[in-house]
Coordinates of C-alpha atoms in Angstrom, one line a residue:
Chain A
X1 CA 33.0 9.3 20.3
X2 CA 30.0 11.0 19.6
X3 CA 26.9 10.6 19.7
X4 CA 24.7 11.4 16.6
X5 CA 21.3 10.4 16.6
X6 CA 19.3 8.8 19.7
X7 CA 16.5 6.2 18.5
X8 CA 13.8 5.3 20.1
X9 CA 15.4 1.7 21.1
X10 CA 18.9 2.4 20.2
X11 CA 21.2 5.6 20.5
X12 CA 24.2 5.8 17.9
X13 CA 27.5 6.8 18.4
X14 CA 30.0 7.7 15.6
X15 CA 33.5 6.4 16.0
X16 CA 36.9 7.9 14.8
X17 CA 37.9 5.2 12.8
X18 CA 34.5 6.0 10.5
X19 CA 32.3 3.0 11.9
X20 CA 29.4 3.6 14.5
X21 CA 28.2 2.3 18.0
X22 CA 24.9 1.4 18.3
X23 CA 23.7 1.5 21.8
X24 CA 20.8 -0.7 22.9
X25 CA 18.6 0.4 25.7
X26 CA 15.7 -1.0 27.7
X27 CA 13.2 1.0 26.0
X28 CA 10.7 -0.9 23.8
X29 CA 8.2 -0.6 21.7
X30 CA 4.3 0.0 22.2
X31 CA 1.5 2.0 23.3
X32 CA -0.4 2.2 26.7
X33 CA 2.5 0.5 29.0
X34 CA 2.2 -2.3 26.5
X35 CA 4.8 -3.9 24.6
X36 CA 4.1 -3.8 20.3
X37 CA 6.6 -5.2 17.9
X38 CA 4.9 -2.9 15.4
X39 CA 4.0 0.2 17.5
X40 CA 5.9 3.8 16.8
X41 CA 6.8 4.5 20.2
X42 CA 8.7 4.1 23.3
X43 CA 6.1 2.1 25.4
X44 CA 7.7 1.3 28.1
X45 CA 11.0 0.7 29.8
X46 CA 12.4 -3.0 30.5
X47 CA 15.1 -4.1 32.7
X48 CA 17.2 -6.5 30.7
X49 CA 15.6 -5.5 27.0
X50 CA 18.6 -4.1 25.8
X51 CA 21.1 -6.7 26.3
X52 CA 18.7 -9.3 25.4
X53 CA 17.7 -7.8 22.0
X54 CA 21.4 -7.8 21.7
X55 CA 22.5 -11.0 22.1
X56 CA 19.8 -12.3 20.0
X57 CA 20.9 -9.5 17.0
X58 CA 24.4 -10.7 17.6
X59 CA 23.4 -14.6 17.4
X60 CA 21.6 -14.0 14.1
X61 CA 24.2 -11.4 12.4
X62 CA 27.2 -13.7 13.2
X63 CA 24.7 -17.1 11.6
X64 CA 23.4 -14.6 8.7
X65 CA 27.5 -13.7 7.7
X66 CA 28.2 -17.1 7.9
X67 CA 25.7 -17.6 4.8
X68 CA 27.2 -14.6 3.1
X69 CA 24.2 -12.4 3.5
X70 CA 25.8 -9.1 3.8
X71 CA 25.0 -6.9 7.2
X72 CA 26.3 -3.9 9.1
X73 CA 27.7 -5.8 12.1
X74 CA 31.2 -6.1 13.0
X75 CA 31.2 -6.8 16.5
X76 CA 29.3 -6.9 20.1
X77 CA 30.4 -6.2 23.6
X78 CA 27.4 -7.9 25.1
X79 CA 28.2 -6.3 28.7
X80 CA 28.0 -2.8 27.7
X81 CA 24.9 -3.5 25.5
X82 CA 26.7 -2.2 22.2
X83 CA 27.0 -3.0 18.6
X84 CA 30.0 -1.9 16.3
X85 CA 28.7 -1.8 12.9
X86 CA 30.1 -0.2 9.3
X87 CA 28.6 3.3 8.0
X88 CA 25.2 2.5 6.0
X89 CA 22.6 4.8 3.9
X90 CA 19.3 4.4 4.1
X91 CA 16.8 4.6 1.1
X92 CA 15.6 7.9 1.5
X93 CA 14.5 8.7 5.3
X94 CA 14.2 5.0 6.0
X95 CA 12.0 2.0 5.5
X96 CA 10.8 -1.1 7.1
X97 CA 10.6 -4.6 4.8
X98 CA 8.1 -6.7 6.6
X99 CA 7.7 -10.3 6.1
X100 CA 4.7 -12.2 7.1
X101 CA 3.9 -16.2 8.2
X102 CA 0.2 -15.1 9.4
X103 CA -2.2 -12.6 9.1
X104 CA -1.7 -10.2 12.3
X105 CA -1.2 -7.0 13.5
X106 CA -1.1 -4.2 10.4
X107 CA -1.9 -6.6 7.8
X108 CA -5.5 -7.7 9.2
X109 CA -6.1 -4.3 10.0
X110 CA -6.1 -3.1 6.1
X111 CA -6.8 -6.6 4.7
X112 CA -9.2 -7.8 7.3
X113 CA -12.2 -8.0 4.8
X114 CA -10.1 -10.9 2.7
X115 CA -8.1 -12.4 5.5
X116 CA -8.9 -14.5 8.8
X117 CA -7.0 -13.7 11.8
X118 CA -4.0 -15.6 12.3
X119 CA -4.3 -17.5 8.3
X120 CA -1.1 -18.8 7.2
X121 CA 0.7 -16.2 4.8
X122 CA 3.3 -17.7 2.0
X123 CA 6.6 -15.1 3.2
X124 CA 4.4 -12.1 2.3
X125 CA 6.8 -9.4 1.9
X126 CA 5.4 -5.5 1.7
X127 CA 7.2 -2.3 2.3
X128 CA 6.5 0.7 4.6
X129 CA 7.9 4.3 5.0
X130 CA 9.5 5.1 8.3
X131 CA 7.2 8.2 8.8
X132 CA 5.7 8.7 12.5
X133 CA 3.5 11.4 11.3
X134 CA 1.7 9.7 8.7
X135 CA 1.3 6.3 10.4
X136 CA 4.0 4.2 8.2
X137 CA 2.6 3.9 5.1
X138 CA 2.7 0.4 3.1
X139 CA 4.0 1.5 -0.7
X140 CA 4.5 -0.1 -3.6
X141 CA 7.3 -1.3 -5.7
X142 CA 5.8 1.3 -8.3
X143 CA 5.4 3.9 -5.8
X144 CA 9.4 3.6 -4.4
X145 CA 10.7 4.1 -7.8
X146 CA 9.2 6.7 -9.4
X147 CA 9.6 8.7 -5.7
X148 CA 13.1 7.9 -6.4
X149 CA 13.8 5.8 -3.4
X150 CA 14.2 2.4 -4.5
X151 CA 14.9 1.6 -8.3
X152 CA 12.7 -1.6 -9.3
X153 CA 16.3 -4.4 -9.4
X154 CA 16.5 -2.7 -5.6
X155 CA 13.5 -3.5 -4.8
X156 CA 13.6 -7.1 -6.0
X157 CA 17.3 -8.0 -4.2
X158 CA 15.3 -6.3 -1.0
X159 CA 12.4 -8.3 -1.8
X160 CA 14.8 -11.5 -2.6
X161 CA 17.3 -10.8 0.8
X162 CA 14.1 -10.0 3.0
X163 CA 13.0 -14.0 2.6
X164 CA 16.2 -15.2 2.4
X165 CA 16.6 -13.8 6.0
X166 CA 12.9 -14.6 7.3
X167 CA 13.1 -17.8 6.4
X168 CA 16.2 -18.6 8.4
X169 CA 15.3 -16.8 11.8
X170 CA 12.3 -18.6 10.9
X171 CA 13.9 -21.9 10.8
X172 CA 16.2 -21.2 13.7
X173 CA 12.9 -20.2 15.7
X174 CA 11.1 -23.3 14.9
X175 CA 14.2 -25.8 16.4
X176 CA 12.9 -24.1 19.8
X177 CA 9.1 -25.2 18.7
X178 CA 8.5 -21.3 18.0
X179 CA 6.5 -19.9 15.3
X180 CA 7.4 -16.7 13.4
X181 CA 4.3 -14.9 13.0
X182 CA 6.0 -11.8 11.2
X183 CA 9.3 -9.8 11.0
X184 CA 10.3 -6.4 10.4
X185 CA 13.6 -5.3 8.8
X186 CA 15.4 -2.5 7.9
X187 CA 17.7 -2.3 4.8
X188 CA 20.7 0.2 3.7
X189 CA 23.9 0.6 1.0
X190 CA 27.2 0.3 2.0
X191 CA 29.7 2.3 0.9
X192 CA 30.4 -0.2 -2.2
X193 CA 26.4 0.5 -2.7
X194 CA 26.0 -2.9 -1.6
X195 CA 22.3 -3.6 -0.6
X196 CA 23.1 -4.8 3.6
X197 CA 20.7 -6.1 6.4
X198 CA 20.9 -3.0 8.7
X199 CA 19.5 -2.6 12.9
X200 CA 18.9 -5.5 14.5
X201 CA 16.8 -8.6 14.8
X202 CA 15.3 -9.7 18.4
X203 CA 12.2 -10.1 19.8
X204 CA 11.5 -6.3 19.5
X205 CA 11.1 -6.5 15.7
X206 CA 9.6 -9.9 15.4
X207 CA 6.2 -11.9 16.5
X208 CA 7.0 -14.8 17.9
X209 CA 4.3 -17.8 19.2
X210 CA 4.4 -21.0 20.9
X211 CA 1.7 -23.2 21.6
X212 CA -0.1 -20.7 20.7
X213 CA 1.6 -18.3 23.1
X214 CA 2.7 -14.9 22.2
X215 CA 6.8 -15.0 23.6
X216 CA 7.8 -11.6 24.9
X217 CA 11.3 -10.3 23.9
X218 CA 13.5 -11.3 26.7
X219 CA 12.1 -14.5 27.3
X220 CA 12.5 -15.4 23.0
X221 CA 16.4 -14.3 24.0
X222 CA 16.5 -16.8 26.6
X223 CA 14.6 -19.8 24.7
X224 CA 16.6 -19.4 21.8
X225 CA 20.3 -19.0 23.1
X226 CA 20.1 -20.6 26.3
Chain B
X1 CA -37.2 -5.1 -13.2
X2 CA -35.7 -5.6 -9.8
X3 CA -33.5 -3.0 -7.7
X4 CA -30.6 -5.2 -6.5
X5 CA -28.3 -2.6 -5.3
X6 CA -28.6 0.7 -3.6
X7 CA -25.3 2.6 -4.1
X8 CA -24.0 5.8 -3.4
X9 CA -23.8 7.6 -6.6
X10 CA -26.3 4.7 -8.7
X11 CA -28.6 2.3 -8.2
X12 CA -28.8 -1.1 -9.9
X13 CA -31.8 -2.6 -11.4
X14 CA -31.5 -6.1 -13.0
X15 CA -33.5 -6.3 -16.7
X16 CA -35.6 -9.4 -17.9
X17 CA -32.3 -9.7 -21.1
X18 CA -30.3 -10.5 -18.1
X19 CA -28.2 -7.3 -18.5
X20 CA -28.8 -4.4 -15.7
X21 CA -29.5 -1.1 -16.2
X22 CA -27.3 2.0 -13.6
X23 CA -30.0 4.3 -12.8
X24 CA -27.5 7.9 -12.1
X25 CA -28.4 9.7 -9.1
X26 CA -28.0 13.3 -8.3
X27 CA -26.4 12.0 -4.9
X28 CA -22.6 13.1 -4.9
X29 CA -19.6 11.8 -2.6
X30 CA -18.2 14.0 -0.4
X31 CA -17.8 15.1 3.4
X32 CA -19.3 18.3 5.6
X33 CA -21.1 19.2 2.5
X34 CA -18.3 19.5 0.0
X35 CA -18.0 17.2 -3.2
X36 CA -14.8 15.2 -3.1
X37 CA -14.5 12.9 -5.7
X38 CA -12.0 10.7 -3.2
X39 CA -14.6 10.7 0.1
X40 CA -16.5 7.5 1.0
X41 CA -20.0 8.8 1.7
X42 CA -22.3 10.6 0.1
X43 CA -21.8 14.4 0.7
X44 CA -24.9 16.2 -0.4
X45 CA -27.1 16.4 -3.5
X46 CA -26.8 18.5 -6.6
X47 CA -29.9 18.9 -9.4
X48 CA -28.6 18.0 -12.3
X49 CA -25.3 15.6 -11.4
X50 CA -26.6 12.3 -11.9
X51 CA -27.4 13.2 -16.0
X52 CA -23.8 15.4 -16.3
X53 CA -22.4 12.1 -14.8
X54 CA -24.1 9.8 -17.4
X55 CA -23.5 12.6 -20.3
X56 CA -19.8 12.3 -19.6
X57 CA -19.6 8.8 -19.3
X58 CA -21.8 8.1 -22.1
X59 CA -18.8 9.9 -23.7
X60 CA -16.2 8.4 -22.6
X61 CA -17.4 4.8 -22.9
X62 CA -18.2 5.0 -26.7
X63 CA -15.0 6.9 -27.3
X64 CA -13.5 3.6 -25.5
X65 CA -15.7 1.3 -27.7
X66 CA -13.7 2.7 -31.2
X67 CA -10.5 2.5 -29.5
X68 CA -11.5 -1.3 -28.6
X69 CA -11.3 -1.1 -25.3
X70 CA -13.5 -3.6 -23.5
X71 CA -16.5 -1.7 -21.1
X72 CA -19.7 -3.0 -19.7
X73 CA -21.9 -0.5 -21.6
X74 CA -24.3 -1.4 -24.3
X75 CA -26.7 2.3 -24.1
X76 CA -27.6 5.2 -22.3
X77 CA -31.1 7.0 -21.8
X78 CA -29.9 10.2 -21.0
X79 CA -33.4 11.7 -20.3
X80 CA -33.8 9.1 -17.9
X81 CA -30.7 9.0 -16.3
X82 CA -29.8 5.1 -16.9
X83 CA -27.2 3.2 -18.9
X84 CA -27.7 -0.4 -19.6
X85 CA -24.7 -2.5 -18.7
X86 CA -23.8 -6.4 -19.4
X87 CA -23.0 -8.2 -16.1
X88 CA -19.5 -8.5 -15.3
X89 CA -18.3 -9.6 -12.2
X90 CA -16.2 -7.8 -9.2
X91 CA -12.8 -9.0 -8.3
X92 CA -13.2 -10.1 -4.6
X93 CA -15.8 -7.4 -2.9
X94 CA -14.5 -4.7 -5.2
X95 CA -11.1 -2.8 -6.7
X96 CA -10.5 0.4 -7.0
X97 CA -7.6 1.2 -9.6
X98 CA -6.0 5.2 -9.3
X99 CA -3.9 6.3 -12.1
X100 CA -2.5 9.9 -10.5
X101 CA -0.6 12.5 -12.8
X102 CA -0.5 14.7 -9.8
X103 CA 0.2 14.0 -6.1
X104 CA -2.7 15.2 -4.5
X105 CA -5.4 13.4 -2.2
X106 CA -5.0 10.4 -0.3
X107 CA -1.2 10.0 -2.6
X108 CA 0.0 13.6 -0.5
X109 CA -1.6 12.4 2.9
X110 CA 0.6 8.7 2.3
X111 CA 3.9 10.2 0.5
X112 CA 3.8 14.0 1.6
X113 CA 7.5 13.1 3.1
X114 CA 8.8 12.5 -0.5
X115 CA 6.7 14.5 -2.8
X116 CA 5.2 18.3 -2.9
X117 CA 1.5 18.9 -3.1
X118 CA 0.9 18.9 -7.1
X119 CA 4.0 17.3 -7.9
X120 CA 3.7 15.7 -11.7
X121 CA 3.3 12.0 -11.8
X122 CA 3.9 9.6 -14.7
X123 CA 0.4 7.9 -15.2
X124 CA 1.1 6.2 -11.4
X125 CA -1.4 3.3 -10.6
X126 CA -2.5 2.0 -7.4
X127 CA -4.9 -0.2 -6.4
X128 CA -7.2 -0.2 -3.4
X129 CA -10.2 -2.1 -1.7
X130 CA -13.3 -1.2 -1.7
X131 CA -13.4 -1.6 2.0
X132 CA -15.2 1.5 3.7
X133 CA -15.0 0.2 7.2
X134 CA -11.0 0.2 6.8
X135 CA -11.0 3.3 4.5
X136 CA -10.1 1.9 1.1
X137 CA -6.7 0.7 2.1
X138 CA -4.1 0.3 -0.8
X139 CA -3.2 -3.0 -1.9
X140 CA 0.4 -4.4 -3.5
X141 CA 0.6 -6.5 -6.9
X142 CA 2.0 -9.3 -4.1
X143 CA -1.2 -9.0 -1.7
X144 CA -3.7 -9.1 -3.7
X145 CA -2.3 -12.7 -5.2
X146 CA -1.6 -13.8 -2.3
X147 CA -5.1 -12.8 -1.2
X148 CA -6.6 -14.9 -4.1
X149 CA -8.0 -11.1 -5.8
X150 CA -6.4 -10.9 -9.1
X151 CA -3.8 -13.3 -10.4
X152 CA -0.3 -11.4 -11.6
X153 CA -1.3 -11.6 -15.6
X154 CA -4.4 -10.1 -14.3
X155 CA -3.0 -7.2 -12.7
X156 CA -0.7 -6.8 -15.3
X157 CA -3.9 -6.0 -17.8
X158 CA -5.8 -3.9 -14.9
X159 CA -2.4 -1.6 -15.1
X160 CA -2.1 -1.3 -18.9
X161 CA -5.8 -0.6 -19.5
X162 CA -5.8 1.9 -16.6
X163 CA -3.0 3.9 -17.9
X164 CA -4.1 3.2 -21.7
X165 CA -7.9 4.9 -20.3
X166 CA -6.6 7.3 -17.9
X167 CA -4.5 8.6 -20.8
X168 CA -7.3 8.5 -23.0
X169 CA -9.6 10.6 -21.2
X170 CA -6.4 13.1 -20.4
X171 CA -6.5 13.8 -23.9
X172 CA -9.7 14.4 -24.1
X173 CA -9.7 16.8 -21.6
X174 CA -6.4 18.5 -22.7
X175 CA -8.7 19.5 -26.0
X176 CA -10.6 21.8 -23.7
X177 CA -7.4 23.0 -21.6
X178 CA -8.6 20.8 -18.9
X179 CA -5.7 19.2 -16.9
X180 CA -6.7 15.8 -15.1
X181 CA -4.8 15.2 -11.8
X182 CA -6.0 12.0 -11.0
X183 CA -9.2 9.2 -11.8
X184 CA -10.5 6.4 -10.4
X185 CA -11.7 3.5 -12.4
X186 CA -13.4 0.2 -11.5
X187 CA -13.2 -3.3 -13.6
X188 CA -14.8 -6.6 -13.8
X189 CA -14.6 -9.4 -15.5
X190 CA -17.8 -9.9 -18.3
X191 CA -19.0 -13.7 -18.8
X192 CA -16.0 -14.6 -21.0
X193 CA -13.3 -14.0 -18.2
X194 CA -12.3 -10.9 -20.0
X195 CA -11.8 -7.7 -18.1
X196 CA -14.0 -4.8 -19.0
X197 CA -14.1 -1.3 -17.5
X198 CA -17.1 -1.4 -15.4
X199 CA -19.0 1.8 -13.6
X200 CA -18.4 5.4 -15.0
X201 CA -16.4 7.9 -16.2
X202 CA -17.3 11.5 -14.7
X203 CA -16.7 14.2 -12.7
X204 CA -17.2 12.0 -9.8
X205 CA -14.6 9.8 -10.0
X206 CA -11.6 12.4 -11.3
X207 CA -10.1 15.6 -10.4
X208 CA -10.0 18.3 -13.2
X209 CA -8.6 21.8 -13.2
X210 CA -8.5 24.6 -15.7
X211 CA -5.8 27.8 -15.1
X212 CA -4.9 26.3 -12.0
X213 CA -8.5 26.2 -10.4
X214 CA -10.8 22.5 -9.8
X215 CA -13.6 22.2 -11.7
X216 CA -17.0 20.8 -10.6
X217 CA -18.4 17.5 -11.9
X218 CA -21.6 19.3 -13.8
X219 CA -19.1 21.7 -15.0
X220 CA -16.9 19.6 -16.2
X221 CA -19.0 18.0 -18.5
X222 CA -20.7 21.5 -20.0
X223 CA -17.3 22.1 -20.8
X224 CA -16.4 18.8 -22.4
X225 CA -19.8 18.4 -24.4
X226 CA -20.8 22.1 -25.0

């Protein structure tokens, strides 16, 4: 097998039967030796980050097929921390569909002037470019189509599958008493062109509180499954 | 009469009819000394900017009057640089609403990934806050709901009139062989609940060009009106 593209949390493999590997590693997220969901690179290294964003991803893909929400996954080997999943394309060079319970990170930076910290937000769903140079921009529905990345029925199933899936991680969260502050997925077509759930979803692309509490990664894994 | 507001590019005085009169300045925004109709502060002063500004707009907001289009004007003294306005009232601290037929600007520095410096655009609107601290972030349809700023219907209206007066004042320009790239408008709603086109219509809020090269805001409006 060979490998094609190394992420910053995830290297991927291609396979000879036409699906890929995904490869999850201890890296994470943030900036300053500090993890951050929403942060655009490698912070720091974790012992145990990979397999736990893992089995988390493989807990919610196996619950999310089971509703008939189409994903990439086929299967996990837990113990060598990879993922086989079917070949995807993104829209364009990528984006991220965020949805949002309360008014954190990003969000409070640009809407601060209208928003408390922390306020309760009704499945707010907004898109950004994956684009390390310029920051991730947010864009808009209008903005995707007419750059040719999204047409506007896309955007809506995206829009439609984004709280669909939110709101049951969210509800799976909250049997463990914790809150889903915000969550951050990532979209492609199938080879059918078939809008599917793509990457994964752990701690490392999710907020998660309790009792107030921010829940690192490994320790969400570990509350949730075991 | 009273001066209850000290802006940039106008000040605000409010009259005894209980309408206000916008008292045009020859203070221009841009940065390091160089106009730029998209900057935050004021860049430096030019004799004779504040009346081009009122000339053009004067212009531009009876034009609008004929074609029905609701504004907040009622007169202009151009000798002494003021316009008499009714009062209308912000939505939330203050929109800005874009409508770009180029990418250029803060569009290029967002989207440069997926479009080319000049690219044509097809009347494209965005909205963002008026929110200098947080540099004028953009704002979805969704957020600013959400965010209590302008209900759907509303920002339904806000688009059409943008693109209906953006593509007026194209039109206008286009007489003169004067290509307009992008403008910034700002609305309100007058006592009624209607929204009205609020603020001006210059060289200060658009970019202009002529055989390829930008033309200046006092220009602009010699070659307009003269």
């Amino acid at each position: 097998m060979e490998l094609v593209y190394m992420g910053k949390t995830k290297d991927v493999y291609q396979l000879d039967d036409g699906n890929y590997l995904l490869k999850f590693k201890d890296d994470v997220t943030g900036e300053d030796g500090k993890f951050n969901p929403g942060a655009n690179t490698v912070g720091l290294t974790i012992e145990g980050a990979g397999k736990a964003a893992l089995r988390l991803t493989t807990f919610f893909f196996e619950r999310l097929e089971r509703e008939n929400i189409l994903t990439h996954f086929i299967s996990s080997d837990i113990e060598h921390q990879t993922m086989k999943v079917i070949p995807a394309k993104s829209f364009g060079e990528g984006l991220e569909v965020i949805c949002r319970y309360r008014a954190v990170g990003s969000f409070l930076r640009r809407y601060g002037k209208y928003a408390e910290e922390g306020q309760a937000l009704d499945a707010f769903v907004e898109v950004t470019l994956k684009d390390d140079e310029r920051g991730d921009p947010p864009i808009s529905k209008d903005a995707l189509e007419m750059l040719g990345i999204l047409s506007s029925d896309e955007y809506e199933t995206l829009k439609e599958m984004t709280i669909q899936i939110s709101s049951l991680v969210k509800a799976e969260l909250a049997k463990k008493g914790v809150e889903l502050y915000d969550i951050k997925l990532e979209f492609g077509r199938n080879d059918a062109g078939d809008i599917i759930l793509i990457d994964e979803i752990s701690g490392g692309n999710l907020r998660a509180y309790k009792d107030g509490e921010y829940i690192e990664p490994i320790a969400l894994t570990k509350l949730i499954l075991d």
